[in-house]
CSV table of C-alpha atoms in Angstrom, one decimal:
chain,number,residue,atom,x,y,z
A,20,UNK,CA,-31.7,29.8,-11.6
A,21,UNK,CA,-31.0,26.2,-11.1
A,22,UNK,CA,-28.8,24.9,-8.3
A,23,UNK,CA,-26.1,22.4,-9.0
A,24,UNK,CA,-25.5,19.5,-6.6
A,25,UNK,CA,-22.1,17.9,-6.7
A,26,UNK,CA,-22.0,14.2,-7.3
A,27,UNK,CA,-20.5,12.1,-4.6
A,28,UNK,CA,-16.8,11.5,-4.9
A,29,UNK,CA,-16.1,8.0,-6.3
A,30,UNK,CA,-12.4,8.2,-6.9
A,31,UNK,CA,-9.3,9.3,-5.0
A,32,UNK,CA,-8.6,13.0,-4.7
A,33,UNK,CA,-6.4,14.3,-7.5
A,34,UNK,CA,-2.7,14.1,-6.8
A,35,UNK,CA,-0.8,17.3,-6.1
A,36,UNK,CA,1.0,18.8,-9.1
A,37,UNK,CA,4.4,18.7,-7.4
A,38,UNK,CA,6.3,15.6,-8.4
A,39,UNK,CA,7.1,13.2,-5.6
A,40,UNK,CA,10.7,12.8,-4.8
A,41,UNK,CA,11.8,9.7,-2.8
A,42,UNK,CA,15.3,8.9,-1.4
A,43,UNK,CA,17.0,7.0,1.4
A,44,UNK,CA,19.9,8.6,3.3
A,45,UNK,CA,22.4,6.6,5.2
A,46,UNK,CA,22.1,7.5,8.9
A,47,UNK,CA,24.3,4.9,10.5
A,48,UNK,CA,25.7,1.4,10.1
A,49,UNK,CA,23.2,-0.6,8.0
A,50,UNK,CA,20.6,2.2,8.8
A,51,UNK,CA,18.9,4.6,6.4
A,52,UNK,CA,16.0,7.1,6.7
A,53,UNK,CA,13.6,7.0,3.7
A,54,UNK,CA,12.1,10.4,2.9
A,55,UNK,CA,9.8,12.1,0.5
A,56,UNK,CA,9.5,15.8,-0.4
A,57,UNK,CA,6.2,16.1,1.6
A,58,UNK,CA,8.1,15.5,4.9
A,59,UNK,CA,7.4,11.8,5.3
A,60,UNK,CA,10.1,9.7,7.0
A,61,UNK,CA,10.6,6.0,7.7
A,62,UNK,CA,13.5,4.4,9.5
A,63,UNK,CA,15.0,1.5,7.6
A,64,UNK,CA,17.5,-0.9,9.2
A,65,UNK,CA,18.5,-4.5,9.8
A,66,UNK,CA,16.1,-6.8,11.5
A,67,UNK,CA,15.9,-6.4,15.2
A,68,UNK,CA,16.7,-2.7,15.3
A,69,UNK,CA,14.0,-1.0,17.5
A,70,UNK,CA,11.7,1.4,15.7
A,71,UNK,CA,12.9,0.4,12.3
A,72,UNK,CA,11.4,-1.4,9.3
A,73,UNK,CA,13.5,-3.8,7.2
A,74,UNK,CA,13.2,-3.3,3.4
A,75,UNK,CA,11.2,-6.5,3.1
A,76,UNK,CA,8.8,-5.3,5.8
A,77,UNK,CA,8.3,-2.1,3.9
A,78,UNK,CA,7.5,-4.0,0.8
A,79,UNK,CA,4.8,-5.9,2.7
A,80,UNK,CA,3.5,-2.7,4.4
A,81,UNK,CA,3.4,-1.0,1.0
A,82,UNK,CA,1.2,-3.9,-0.3
A,83,UNK,CA,-1.1,-3.8,2.7
A,84,UNK,CA,-1.4,-0.1,2.5
A,85,UNK,CA,-2.1,-0.1,-1.2
A,86,UNK,CA,-4.7,-2.8,-0.8
A,87,UNK,CA,-6.5,-0.9,2.0
A,88,UNK,CA,-6.4,2.4,0.2
A,89,UNK,CA,-7.6,0.9,-3.1
A,90,UNK,CA,-10.7,-0.5,-1.4
A,91,UNK,CA,-11.4,2.4,0.9
A,92,UNK,CA,-13.8,4.5,-1.2
A,93,UNK,CA,-15.8,1.4,-2.2
A,94,UNK,CA,-16.0,0.1,1.4
A,95,UNK,CA,-16.9,3.5,2.8
A,96,UNK,CA,-19.8,3.8,0.4
A,97,UNK,CA,-21.1,0.4,1.5
A,98,UNK,CA,-20.2,0.5,5.2
A,99,UNK,CA,-20.1,4.1,6.1
A,100,UNK,CA,-17.1,6.4,6.6
A,101,UNK,CA,-16.1,5.0,10.0
A,102,UNK,CA,-15.6,1.4,9.2
A,103,UNK,CA,-12.7,-0.5,10.8
A,104,UNK,CA,-10.3,-2.4,8.6
A,105,UNK,CA,-6.9,-4.1,9.0
A,106,UNK,CA,-4.9,-5.6,6.2
A,107,UNK,CA,-2.2,-8.1,7.3
A,108,UNK,CA,0.5,-9.3,5.0
A,109,UNK,CA,2.9,-12.2,5.6
A,110,UNK,CA,5.4,-14.2,3.6
A,111,UNK,CA,8.7,-15.8,4.3
A,112,UNK,CA,11.8,-14.8,2.4
A,113,UNK,CA,13.7,-17.4,0.4
A,114,UNK,CA,17.2,-16.4,1.7
A,115,UNK,CA,19.0,-18.5,-0.9
A,116,UNK,CA,17.5,-16.4,-3.7
A,117,UNK,CA,16.8,-13.3,-1.7
A,118,UNK,CA,13.2,-13.1,-2.8
A,119,UNK,CA,9.7,-13.4,-1.4
A,120,UNK,CA,8.2,-16.2,-3.5
A,121,UNK,CA,4.7,-15.7,-2.1
A,122,UNK,CA,2.9,-13.0,-0.1
A,123,UNK,CA,-0.4,-13.6,1.6
A,124,UNK,CA,-2.9,-10.8,2.5
A,125,UNK,CA,-5.8,-11.0,5.0
A,126,UNK,CA,-8.3,-8.1,4.8
A,127,UNK,CA,-10.1,-8.0,8.1
A,128,UNK,CA,-13.5,-6.4,8.1
A,129,UNK,CA,-16.6,-6.6,10.3
A,130,UNK,CA,-19.4,-7.5,8.0
A,131,UNK,CA,-21.6,-9.1,10.7
A,132,UNK,CA,-24.4,-6.6,10.3
A,133,UNK,CA,-24.8,-7.5,6.6
A,134,UNK,CA,-26.9,-10.3,5.2
A,135,UNK,CA,-24.9,-12.9,3.2
A,136,UNK,CA,-25.9,-11.5,-0.2
A,137,UNK,CA,-24.9,-8.0,0.6
A,138,UNK,CA,-21.7,-9.2,2.2
A,139,UNK,CA,-20.8,-11.0,-1.0
A,140,UNK,CA,-21.5,-7.9,-3.1
A,141,UNK,CA,-19.3,-5.8,-0.8
A,142,UNK,CA,-16.4,-8.3,-1.0
A,143,UNK,CA,-16.7,-8.5,-4.8
A,144,UNK,CA,-16.7,-4.7,-5.1
A,145,UNK,CA,-13.7,-4.4,-2.8
A,146,UNK,CA,-11.8,-7.1,-4.8
A,147,UNK,CA,-12.6,-5.3,-8.1
A,148,UNK,CA,-11.3,-2.0,-6.7
A,149,UNK,CA,-8.1,-3.6,-5.4
A,150,UNK,CA,-7.5,-5.4,-8.7
A,151,UNK,CA,-8.1,-2.2,-10.7
A,152,UNK,CA,-6.1,0.4,-8.7
A,153,UNK,CA,-3.6,-1.2,-6.3
A,154,UNK,CA,-0.4,-0.2,-8.1
A,155,UNK,CA,1.8,-2.1,-5.6
A,156,UNK,CA,-0.1,-5.4,-6.0
A,157,UNK,CA,-0.4,-5.0,-9.7
A,158,UNK,CA,3.4,-4.4,-10.0
A,159,UNK,CA,4.3,-7.4,-7.8
A,160,UNK,CA,2.0,-9.6,-9.8
A,161,UNK,CA,3.3,-8.4,-13.2
A,162,UNK,CA,6.9,-8.1,-12.2
A,163,UNK,CA,8.9,-5.0,-13.0
A,164,UNK,CA,12.3,-4.1,-14.4
A,165,UNK,CA,14.5,-2.3,-12.0
A,166,UNK,CA,17.3,-0.1,-13.3
A,167,UNK,CA,20.2,0.9,-11.0
A,168,UNK,CA,22.8,3.6,-11.8
A,169,UNK,CA,25.6,5.0,-9.7
A,170,UNK,CA,26.2,8.7,-9.5
A,171,UNK,CA,29.7,9.3,-8.0
A,172,UNK,CA,31.8,12.3,-7.2
A,173,UNK,CA,35.1,12.2,-9.1
């Protein structure tokens, strides 16, 4: 009788079968709470409201989170499961056009224990993973069509 050994996981865990539902409910003047059907919540409001994110900040956080998550398996394989990382995102809004013309990310990692050649290989692998699977970054780079409809009570 032969024993089977599972191969190490190299991709993200499978998504749950339940479809994700997302919505934002008005909770006050210029204040909404974003929710999903898994119980997640985020407070969305105008700039300066304590404890809240603006929609533009959420866009940037989504990009930072997607970048980090996209590189996580690759980095954990190379650096160990307990590596520290911070992804910072910045970019000023063009208020005349209400867009963010440019967003800049900075992925902060301590690679001081690695020799220069290994460090370069880790960074190239992380970049490849981000370019391949960061849906938010890929969407922002490609642009996307947004469709809005109104559902009203009559």
